[in-house]
XYZ file of C-alpha atoms in Angstrom:
594
model
C -60.584 32.402 -47.266
C -57.329 34.837 -46.876
C -56.088 36.723 -49.981
C -52.357 35.476 -50.913
C -52.495 38.317 -52.963
C -52.952 41.124 -50.341
C -49.287 42.871 -49.472
C -49.555 41.540 -46.215
C -49.026 38.214 -47.022
C -47.136 39.351 -49.673
C -42.873 37.907 -48.596
C -40.080 40.681 -49.549
C -36.939 39.519 -49.663
C -36.680 42.771 -47.015
C -39.551 40.571 -44.539
C -38.449 36.846 -45.057
C -35.117 38.599 -43.975
C -37.321 40.188 -40.743
C -39.805 37.904 -39.928
C -36.099 35.493 -39.698
C -34.969 37.477 -37.134
C -37.818 37.921 -35.333
C -37.794 34.198 -34.901
C -34.096 33.739 -34.469
C -34.658 36.562 -31.421
C -37.727 34.354 -29.877
C -35.897 31.227 -29.977
C -32.964 32.740 -28.445
C -34.531 34.341 -25.615
C -36.466 30.936 -25.307
C -33.451 29.647 -24.611
C -32.160 32.030 -22.147
C -34.671 32.240 -20.260
C -34.918 27.871 -19.751
C -31.028 28.250 -18.559
C -30.629 27.838 -15.261
C -29.433 31.645 -12.870
C -25.578 30.517 -12.496
C -23.496 32.979 -9.533
C -20.126 35.401 -9.676
C -19.415 35.614 -5.493
C -16.652 38.525 -5.389
C -15.527 39.877 -2.245
C -14.479 36.341 -0.886
C -10.896 35.256 -0.654
C -10.699 31.700 -2.869
C -10.805 28.938 0.559
C -14.408 32.388 2.208
C -14.537 31.762 -2.089
C -15.078 28.147 -2.185
C -17.493 27.325 0.587
C -19.805 29.813 -0.530
C -20.129 27.844 -3.709
C -19.872 24.115 -2.405
C -22.855 26.193 -0.052
C -24.856 27.051 -3.373
C -25.143 24.413 -5.299
C -26.342 22.244 -2.807
C -28.896 24.476 -4.122
C -32.159 23.019 -6.035
C -31.974 25.034 -10.008
C -33.419 28.303 -10.328
C -34.673 29.523 -13.302
C -33.962 33.647 -13.610
C -37.704 34.468 -12.911
C -37.975 32.396 -9.923
C -35.436 34.211 -8.130
C -37.426 36.122 -6.508
C -39.350 33.604 -5.237
C -35.833 31.692 -3.258
C -33.821 35.244 -2.691
C -33.919 33.865 1.436
C -32.763 31.147 0.144
C -29.641 31.830 -1.259
C -28.989 34.664 0.909
C -29.181 31.480 3.643
C -26.664 29.390 1.761
C -24.067 32.776 1.693
C -24.590 33.362 5.265
C -24.560 29.543 6.056
C -21.420 28.837 4.624
C -19.491 32.124 5.930
C -20.343 31.134 9.437
C -19.334 27.437 9.134
C -15.715 29.074 8.860
C -15.855 31.578 11.548
C -18.154 35.066 9.720
C -21.066 36.172 11.635
C -21.057 39.326 10.106
C -20.914 39.574 6.301
C -23.099 41.941 4.251
C -24.722 40.176 0.790
C -25.605 41.898 -2.010
C -27.282 40.747 -5.171
C -27.128 42.004 -9.152
C -29.272 40.609 -11.873
C -26.381 40.926 -15.262
C -28.804 42.274 -17.721
C -25.886 40.020 -20.035
C -26.407 37.596 -19.469
C -29.507 37.960 -17.944
C -29.119 34.417 -16.690
C -26.344 35.499 -14.072
C -26.881 36.722 -10.859
C -23.267 38.923 -9.592
C -22.748 39.221 -5.263
C -20.335 40.953 -3.208
C -19.979 40.610 -0.171
C -18.305 41.914 2.291
C -17.616 38.648 5.387
C -17.150 41.482 8.208
C -15.302 40.483 10.526
C -14.334 37.275 11.543
C -15.318 35.139 15.715
C -11.910 34.428 17.337
C -11.902 32.155 19.555
C -11.915 32.874 22.889
C -11.752 29.527 24.769
C -11.736 25.389 24.149
C -12.927 23.335 27.158
C -12.302 19.376 26.051
C -13.824 17.657 29.797
C -12.940 13.871 30.974
C -15.047 12.236 32.511
C -14.572 8.548 33.807
C -12.331 5.582 32.404
C -10.993 8.078 29.993
C -9.529 10.750 32.444
C -6.360 8.648 32.459
C -6.225 7.149 28.712
C -3.375 8.352 26.830
C -4.714 8.322 23.496
C -6.985 10.748 24.860
C -5.218 13.446 25.979
C -2.495 13.021 22.657
C -6.362 13.691 21.214
C -6.920 16.615 23.577
C -3.464 17.708 22.808
C -3.283 17.497 19.473
C -6.635 19.099 18.577
C -6.611 21.577 15.844
C -8.751 23.977 18.147
C -6.893 26.589 19.382
C -7.676 29.806 21.678
C -6.803 32.868 19.034
C -7.172 30.820 15.724
C -10.564 32.001 13.617
C -13.599 29.154 14.912
C -13.791 26.932 11.867
C -16.625 25.103 12.565
C -15.125 22.123 10.345
C -12.316 21.638 13.359
C -15.305 22.034 15.529
C -17.050 18.953 13.968
C -14.235 16.439 13.672
C -13.240 16.685 16.460
C -16.275 15.611 17.880
C -16.298 12.414 15.160
C -12.301 11.904 16.688
C -13.149 11.713 19.882
C -16.376 10.037 19.822
C -14.544 7.253 17.081
C -11.542 6.509 19.874
C -14.224 6.285 22.146
C -15.094 2.550 19.873
C -12.281 1.749 18.985
C -10.830 1.637 22.857
C -13.542 -0.327 23.828
C -16.166 2.515 25.495
C -19.623 1.802 24.089
C -21.023 3.668 26.956
C -19.674 7.226 26.611
C -21.216 10.462 25.156
C -20.592 13.394 24.538
C -23.396 15.249 27.120
C -22.033 18.996 26.906
C -20.599 20.402 23.436
C -22.116 23.383 22.167
C -20.241 26.517 20.642
C -21.488 29.657 22.180
C -20.312 33.025 20.027
C -21.049 36.341 21.045
C -21.021 38.125 16.238
C -21.181 41.370 18.104
C -17.670 40.741 20.649
C -16.758 39.135 17.568
C -14.928 35.420 20.158
C -16.059 31.945 20.955
C -16.564 30.071 23.357
C -15.891 26.234 22.780
C -17.391 23.317 25.429
C -17.384 19.723 25.470
C -17.201 17.254 27.685
C -17.507 13.774 26.974
C -18.126 10.654 29.497
C -16.762 7.518 28.871
C -17.634 5.584 30.913
C -15.960 2.176 31.639
C -13.133 1.372 29.419
C -14.310 -2.882 28.247
C -12.396 -5.346 28.045
C -12.502 -8.864 25.782
C -14.318 -12.017 27.115
C -14.463 -15.212 26.065
C -13.975 -16.572 22.286
C -16.948 -17.725 21.657
C -16.871 -19.891 18.402
C -19.927 -20.543 15.953
C -21.783 -23.608 16.934
C -20.366 -25.143 12.814
C -16.971 -24.876 14.454
C -15.652 -28.267 15.534
C -13.378 -28.649 18.639
C -10.525 -29.241 16.807
C -9.904 -26.248 15.171
C -10.739 -24.133 17.648
C -7.381 -25.689 18.666
C -5.774 -24.762 15.674
C -7.847 -21.297 15.805
C -6.577 -20.574 19.510
C -3.065 -20.828 18.271
C -3.719 -17.936 16.130
C -5.908 -15.829 19.154
C -4.298 -15.685 21.096
C -0.553 -13.320 19.676
C -3.762 -11.000 19.122
C -5.040 -10.451 22.365
C -3.211 -12.681 24.922
C -5.432 -15.585 24.702
C -6.684 -13.500 28.233
C -9.727 -12.732 29.192
C -8.998 -8.749 30.781
C -7.127 -8.192 27.948
C -8.907 -3.976 27.759
C -10.310 -4.237 24.426
C -9.093 -2.290 21.621
C -11.005 -2.727 17.939
C -7.514 -2.866 15.619
C -6.548 -6.057 17.650
C -9.754 -7.675 16.373
C -9.062 -6.139 12.320
C -5.671 -7.740 13.210
C -7.263 -11.251 13.770
C -9.305 -11.093 10.951
C -6.507 -10.191 8.889
C -4.903 -12.918 10.192
C -6.970 -15.338 9.797
C -6.863 -14.586 6.079
C -3.668 -14.703 6.026
C -3.064 -17.965 6.655
C -5.257 -19.759 3.243
C -6.963 -22.140 5.224
C -9.921 -20.073 5.449
C -13.055 -19.174 2.255
C -15.352 -17.657 4.787
C -14.003 -15.620 7.506
C -16.142 -13.624 10.635
C -14.426 -11.583 13.699
C -16.696 -9.325 15.663
C -17.815 -7.849 19.354
C -21.340 -9.188 21.014
C -21.890 -5.954 22.186
C -25.097 -6.814 23.593
C -23.842 -10.228 26.128
C -21.162 -8.174 27.176
C -20.473 -8.482 31.672
C -19.491 -6.740 33.480
C -17.615 -4.764 31.156
C -16.935 -8.239 29.380
C -17.096 -8.366 26.254
C -17.269 -11.872 24.315
C -15.727 -11.911 20.922
C -17.626 -13.809 18.067
C -15.814 -16.096 16.110
C -16.860 -18.274 12.711
C -14.748 -19.202 9.901
C -14.741 -22.633 7.591
C -12.428 -23.936 5.996
C -11.160 -24.404 2.735
C -10.746 -28.174 2.341
C -10.773 -28.912 -1.708
C -7.588 -28.397 -3.485
C -7.169 -25.156 -5.230
C -5.203 -24.359 -9.332
C -3.856 -21.589 -10.132
C -1.934 -20.357 -13.234
C -0.415 -17.247 -14.665
C 2.377 -15.319 -17.276
C 4.765 -13.835 -17.312
C 7.393 -11.079 -18.249
C 11.028 -9.924 -17.233
C 14.086 -9.507 -19.424
C 15.843 -11.948 -16.970
C 14.499 -14.970 -17.935
C 11.725 -14.636 -21.211
C 8.452 -14.930 -20.753
C 7.133 -16.838 -18.087
C 4.416 -20.539 -17.272
C 3.320 -21.087 -13.574
C 1.461 -23.551 -11.905
C 0.215 -23.582 -8.579
C -1.746 -26.560 -6.465
C -2.616 -26.050 -3.738
C -3.985 -28.155 -0.307
C -4.608 -25.372 2.185
C -6.133 -27.292 4.888
C -4.824 -31.131 4.636
C -6.294 -31.571 8.407
C -7.367 -29.993 11.873
C -3.990 -29.295 13.066
C -3.418 -26.603 10.094
C -1.201 -28.897 7.422
C -1.414 -27.639 3.841
C 1.010 -28.339 0.889
C 1.419 -25.978 -1.973
C 3.600 -27.784 -5.450
C 4.644 -24.843 -8.137
C 5.264 -26.109 -11.490
C 6.995 -22.728 -13.890
C 8.116 -22.444 -17.218
C 10.751 -19.852 -18.766
C 13.248 -20.173 -21.602
C 16.167 -20.415 -18.659
C 14.701 -21.445 -15.835
C 12.441 -24.887 -15.535
C 11.646 -25.229 -12.438
C 8.444 -28.086 -9.852
C 9.109 -27.713 -5.961
C 6.141 -28.649 -3.278
C 6.210 -27.704 -0.114
C 4.315 -29.260 3.112
C 4.131 -26.944 6.188
C 4.111 -27.932 10.003
C 3.211 -25.510 12.291
C 4.181 -26.146 16.130
C 2.771 -22.326 17.343
C 1.338 -19.730 15.599
C 0.585 -21.638 11.857
C 1.659 -17.957 10.947
C 4.745 -16.994 12.295
C 5.839 -20.507 13.987
C 6.360 -23.710 11.323
C 7.668 -26.515 9.745
C 8.078 -27.448 6.330
C 9.470 -30.532 4.725
C 9.765 -28.884 0.829
C 11.582 -30.615 -2.252
C 12.036 -29.579 -5.639
C 13.877 -30.423 -8.819
C 15.564 -27.404 -10.810
C 17.110 -27.078 -14.482
C 19.223 -24.059 -15.826
C 20.438 -23.214 -18.711
C 21.348 -19.545 -18.288
C 24.805 -18.352 -19.942
C 27.433 -21.301 -20.140
C 25.929 -23.107 -17.107
C 23.401 -25.544 -17.730
C 22.266 -27.154 -14.566
C 20.185 -30.331 -13.286
C 19.135 -30.081 -9.807
C 17.391 -32.409 -6.872
C 16.939 -31.126 -2.911
C 15.274 -31.521 -0.018
C 14.938 -29.521 3.462
C 13.519 -29.883 6.353
C 13.039 -26.635 7.608
C 12.130 -24.398 11.482
C 10.891 -21.383 10.231
C 10.281 -18.522 13.675
C 8.271 -15.265 11.658
C 8.455 -12.388 14.129
C 6.620 -9.197 13.330
C 9.249 -6.389 12.929
C 11.940 -8.095 13.575
C 14.496 -10.369 12.501
C 12.198 -13.574 11.092
C 14.305 -16.750 11.470
C 14.893 -20.072 8.926
C 16.438 -23.019 10.206
C 17.616 -25.295 7.324
C 18.975 -28.749 6.542
C 19.414 -29.363 3.023
C 19.811 -32.174 0.858
C 21.240 -31.117 -2.764
C 22.674 -33.404 -5.728
C 23.039 -31.429 -8.892
C 24.747 -32.820 -12.618
C 26.582 -29.896 -14.386
C 28.237 -28.049 -17.110
C 29.860 -24.781 -16.223
C 32.016 -23.781 -19.393
C 34.378 -26.986 -20.366
C 33.549 -28.030 -16.106
C 31.513 -31.508 -16.183
C 31.100 -32.608 -13.085
C 27.560 -33.793 -10.553
C 28.424 -32.567 -6.488
C 25.881 -34.367 -3.862
C 26.020 -31.706 -0.029
C 24.508 -31.767 2.718
C 23.578 -27.863 4.225
C 22.497 -26.721 7.107
C 22.075 -23.264 7.202
C 20.379 -20.102 8.624
C 18.605 -17.015 7.413
C 17.516 -14.392 8.932
C 15.375 -11.573 7.012
C 13.047 -7.922 8.608
C 11.404 -5.847 5.259
C 9.332 -2.341 7.495
C 7.526 -0.481 4.775
C 5.755 2.593 6.114
C 2.262 2.938 3.880
C 0.807 0.598 0.584
C 2.498 -2.772 1.067
C 3.157 -2.122 -2.691
C 4.390 0.722 -2.901
C 5.489 1.648 0.371
C 6.663 5.461 0.676
C 9.512 4.672 2.694
C 11.343 1.303 4.575
C 14.020 -0.881 4.774
C 15.355 -5.196 3.602
C 17.850 -7.046 4.605
C 18.446 -10.179 4.140
C 21.359 -12.176 5.522
C 21.660 -16.412 4.652
C 24.709 -18.317 6.372
C 25.438 -22.283 4.730
C 27.511 -24.460 5.625
C 29.422 -28.062 3.986
C 31.494 -30.642 4.858
C 33.459 -34.117 3.859
C 32.824 -34.950 7.329
C 29.365 -35.636 7.486
C 30.018 -37.604 3.845
C 29.263 -33.449 1.245
C 31.691 -34.203 -1.370
C 32.423 -29.901 -0.362
C 34.441 -28.769 2.436
C 33.174 -24.936 1.746
C 31.463 -21.770 4.066
C 29.085 -18.763 2.914
C 27.471 -16.215 3.974
C 25.791 -13.686 1.521
C 23.644 -10.088 2.841
C 22.240 -7.491 0.990
C 20.419 -4.254 2.010
C 17.758 -2.328 0.829
C 16.946 1.393 1.769
C 13.865 3.297 0.226
C 12.702 7.148 1.610
C 10.552 10.037 -0.081
C 10.863 13.195 0.983
C 8.686 16.479 -0.492
C 5.689 14.067 -2.147
C 7.244 13.094 -5.291
C 10.751 12.521 -4.624
C 12.256 8.703 -3.649
C 15.671 6.913 -3.224
C 16.292 3.611 -3.458
C 19.412 2.723 -2.343
C 21.142 -0.972 -2.306
C 24.070 -3.580 -1.375
C 25.051 -7.305 -1.818
C 27.394 -8.527 -0.294
C 28.655 -12.240 -0.708
C 31.509 -15.109 0.135
C 32.717 -18.182 0.232
C 35.621 -19.910 1.045
C 36.511 -23.078 -0.254
C 39.462 -24.730 -1.228
C 38.576 -25.050 -5.365
C 35.700 -22.943 -7.344
C 34.770 -26.229 -9.116
C 35.340 -28.304 -5.811
C 31.581 -26.420 -5.477
C 28.682 -26.903 -8.298
C 27.258 -23.574 -10.039
C 23.750 -23.594 -7.312
C 26.647 -22.733 -4.961
C 28.403 -19.507 -7.219
C 28.163 -15.845 -7.592
C 27.076 -14.927 -11.060
C 25.373 -11.048 -11.320
C 23.694 -8.767 -13.797
C 20.213 -8.542 -14.852
C 17.186 -6.729 -14.020
C 17.185 -6.774 -10.284
C 20.969 -6.240 -9.360
C 23.123 -4.519 -12.247
C 21.447 -3.574 -15.444
C 23.125 -2.947 -18.676
C 24.105 -6.769 -18.550
C 21.813 -10.122 -19.417
C 21.214 -12.348 -16.905
C 23.938 -13.411 -14.618
C 26.577 -12.607 -17.103
C 29.093 -11.142 -14.867
C 31.882 -13.282 -12.616
C 35.308 -15.003 -13.753
C 36.167 -17.043 -17.272
C 38.271 -18.910 -18.084
C 40.541 -20.332 -20.377
C 37.756 -20.258 -23.019
C 36.461 -16.961 -22.069
C 32.930 -18.956 -20.682
C 31.725 -17.756 -16.497
C 32.721 -20.321 -14.228
C 31.586 -18.047 -11.562
C 32.484 -16.058 -8.386
C 33.966 -16.823 -5.185
C 33.221 -12.950 -4.178
C 29.971 -11.172 -4.483
C 29.823 -7.038 -4.468
C 27.146 -4.592 -5.923
C 25.918 -1.150 -5.175
C 23.061 0.419 -6.247
C 20.995 4.198 -5.837
C 18.235 5.103 -7.914
C 15.894 9.149 -8.386
C 12.304 8.294 -9.374
C 10.440 12.016 -9.600
C 6.603 11.167 -9.634
C 5.285 12.933 -13.081
C 1.653 12.162 -13.074
C -0.721 10.343 -10.407
C 1.073 6.156 -11.556
C 3.576 7.830 -12.631
C 7.588 8.321 -12.319
C 10.571 8.531 -13.772
C 13.789 7.412 -12.849
C 17.630 7.090 -13.293
C 20.110 4.812 -11.498
C 23.697 3.944 -11.232
C 24.641 -0.021 -11.127
C 27.703 -1.319 -10.081
C 28.998 -4.121 -9.100
C 30.902 -7.755 -9.534
C 32.098 -11.565 -9.107
C 34.898 -11.764 -8.786
C 37.689 -14.682 -7.538
C 39.629 -12.239 -5.617
C 39.431 -8.399 -4.686
C 42.971 -8.072 -6.476
C 43.500 -4.691 -8.760
C 43.994 -6.554 -11.512
C 41.950 -10.911 -11.331
C 38.614 -8.271 -10.614
C 36.026 -6.364 -12.963
C 33.640 -4.029 -12.301
C 30.820 -3.313 -14.374
C 28.517 -1.071 -13.670
C 24.934 0.428 -15.556
C 23.537 3.853 -15.978
C 20.117 5.296 -17.818
C 17.051 5.961 -17.194
C 13.873 4.802 -17.008
C 9.600 4.872 -15.757
C 7.728 3.663 -13.501
C 3.529 2.164 -13.446
C 1.973 2.001 -10.098
C 0.195 -0.537 -10.206
C -1.827 -2.830 -7.221
C 0.184 -5.509 -7.707
C 3.389 -2.356 -7.799
C 5.530 -0.755 -9.802
C 5.965 -1.449 -13.183
C 9.049 -1.126 -14.376
C 10.775 -0.146 -18.135
C 14.593 0.953 -17.440
C 16.418 1.513 -20.286
C 20.369 0.586 -19.269
C 23.926 1.639 -21.173
C 26.566 -0.612 -19.681
C 29.301 2.368 -20.030
C 32.288 -0.043 -18.943
C 32.227 -2.013 -21.801
C 32.967 -0.614 -25.365
C 30.786 1.723 -26.378
C 28.412 1.663 -23.572
C 26.011 -1.307 -25.609
C 22.553 -1.167 -23.907
C 19.399 -3.078 -22.817
C 16.525 -2.681 -21.845
C 14.854 -4.395 -18.856
C 11.241 -5.219 -17.966
C 10.301 -6.114 -14.029
C 7.520 -5.945 -11.631
C 6.839 -6.154 -7.909
C 7.047 -4.137 -4.844
C 9.985 -2.059 -4.158
C 11.166 -3.779 -0.648
C-alpha cells in the first residue's frame, strides 16, 4: 500500500498547477489530433480555387496523421480539378503547418492553359436539316482560341442528347465524342459526331380502356389543336407537355396521363397514350381575403366540373364583404375546344353599398367565348339586367337589354404570378336602346392598357392607362353600374374605393360620363422576394373635360412588395396630394401585376 505521506504523493500548490497544465495539454493535443485535415490553397485565381476546393470537399474525412496515406488522392483531386478547366501541367507542393497542426498548405502553379485549336461537330440523319440542331451548334460555347473547359464540353453533349429526345430522334447516338489534348503544345481538338437516324412522328392516339367513347370525343377536341389531330406531324415533347397542361386546365379531370409509347412505334410513328379520370363529384371551396377597397371578404365556390359527356360544367360563387355582396353562377357549354371555345350562361345578384351608392342588381347573359393564345380573346354577349338603386339624391330603377363585346390580350414573360415583363390590354364595348324596350339609349366604351418591364435585373417599371366614355342624353338615365367612378387600390391610390366622380347639389357622388386614369410605378429588389416601390397615380371621373368642370386627383407614395406563390402582396402608403393637407391612406392588395 502506498504511503500517502511520501513526498512523491504530496500535492503542493505548484505541483497541483503543473499537474493541471499537463492534463490540459494532453487533452488539447488529443482534440487537435481528432480534428480533420483542412486545406489552404495558394497560387490560384478565384475560379480555379473554387473548383479545387469543390474537388477536395468530395474526398473522405482525413485526419492529420493520415496525410501520407492520402497524399496521392489529394494530389489527384487537385490535378483533376485543374484539368477540368484546361490546366494540364500544374506543379503542386504540400506544406504541413505546425500551427494549426491540422492545416495543409498547398502551393499550386497551374501552368499554361490548354487552348482549343479546333471544334468539329458533325450531324448525320434527319437532324442534319433540323434548324434547332443548327442553332444549337451555332450557339455552342466551345470556341477556337478559348481555354478548354470540360464543363462546357459535357454541357454541349447533354444538350445534343436532350434535343434529340425532345424532337423525336429516338435512335440518335453520339458515335464519336472526344477531346484530343496535346499538353506539350498546350492545345486540344474537339470532335463530336451524332447520328440522329430518322425523326419520329405522332401516331394514333390510344386511349386507356376505361375511357368511354363519348369521353374520347371530348378529349379529341382538346388534342386536335395541340398536335393538329393528324398522324404524321413531327414529334415534339413540348406538345405533349402542353397537352397535359391543357387537360389539367379544363378542370374536368382528377387524374391525367399522357405519354408516348416508344416501344409500339411502327414505321416511325409513335402512338400517344391517354388516360384520364373525370371529376364527377360536386366540389366545394371556401376562402377569406382582405383589401382596403372592400375590407374583409369571405367567398364560397361550388363547382360541378363534369356535368355530362359533352363537357358541360357549372360553377357558382358567393362573395361577401362590407361593401359588395355577390352571388353568381355560370353554365359552360363547349362548342369546340372546351378551353378556348365555349358558350356560357351567366346569372347573378349583386348588392353594392359603396360611398353614396346603394344598388341591387340582377343580371343574366349569354356569352360566346373564343380564346386565342397569344392573340385577342373575344367575348360576344347579350345581357339583361335590372337595377334598383339610390345614387346620391336619385332613387330609381332601370331595365336594360345590353349587347356588347370585349377583347382581352395578355402577354407575360417569366413566372405568370410574377412576370419579368409583359403587357395587358382590355377593351369593352356595350350599348342599349329604347328600340328594344330598354329604359335608356347609350353607348359605352372602356379600355385599359398595362405594361411591365424589368431592366438590369433589379429594376422594374409598371405603367397603366385607363380611358372610358359613355354617350347618353342624361347621366341620370343610366344606373350606377354603367357610370364611371374611380379611386382605390387598382386605380388612384390615396383615395378610397370609387370616391372620385362628379357630385350633386348635396355634395354626393353621381358617377361620370368619362374616365381617365394614368399610373407609373417603380420597383427595386432589395432582398430575395422583397421589393420597395414608388408610384404616382392620377385621373378623374367627370361629365366634361372643360377646365371648370373636371377635377384631377393625384396620389403618390412608397410601398412594399412581398413576392408570394400567389403573386405580389402589396402594401402602399399613398398621399392624396390633390386634397388640402395631403391626407394619406394605407392600401393593401394581392395578385399578379398582369
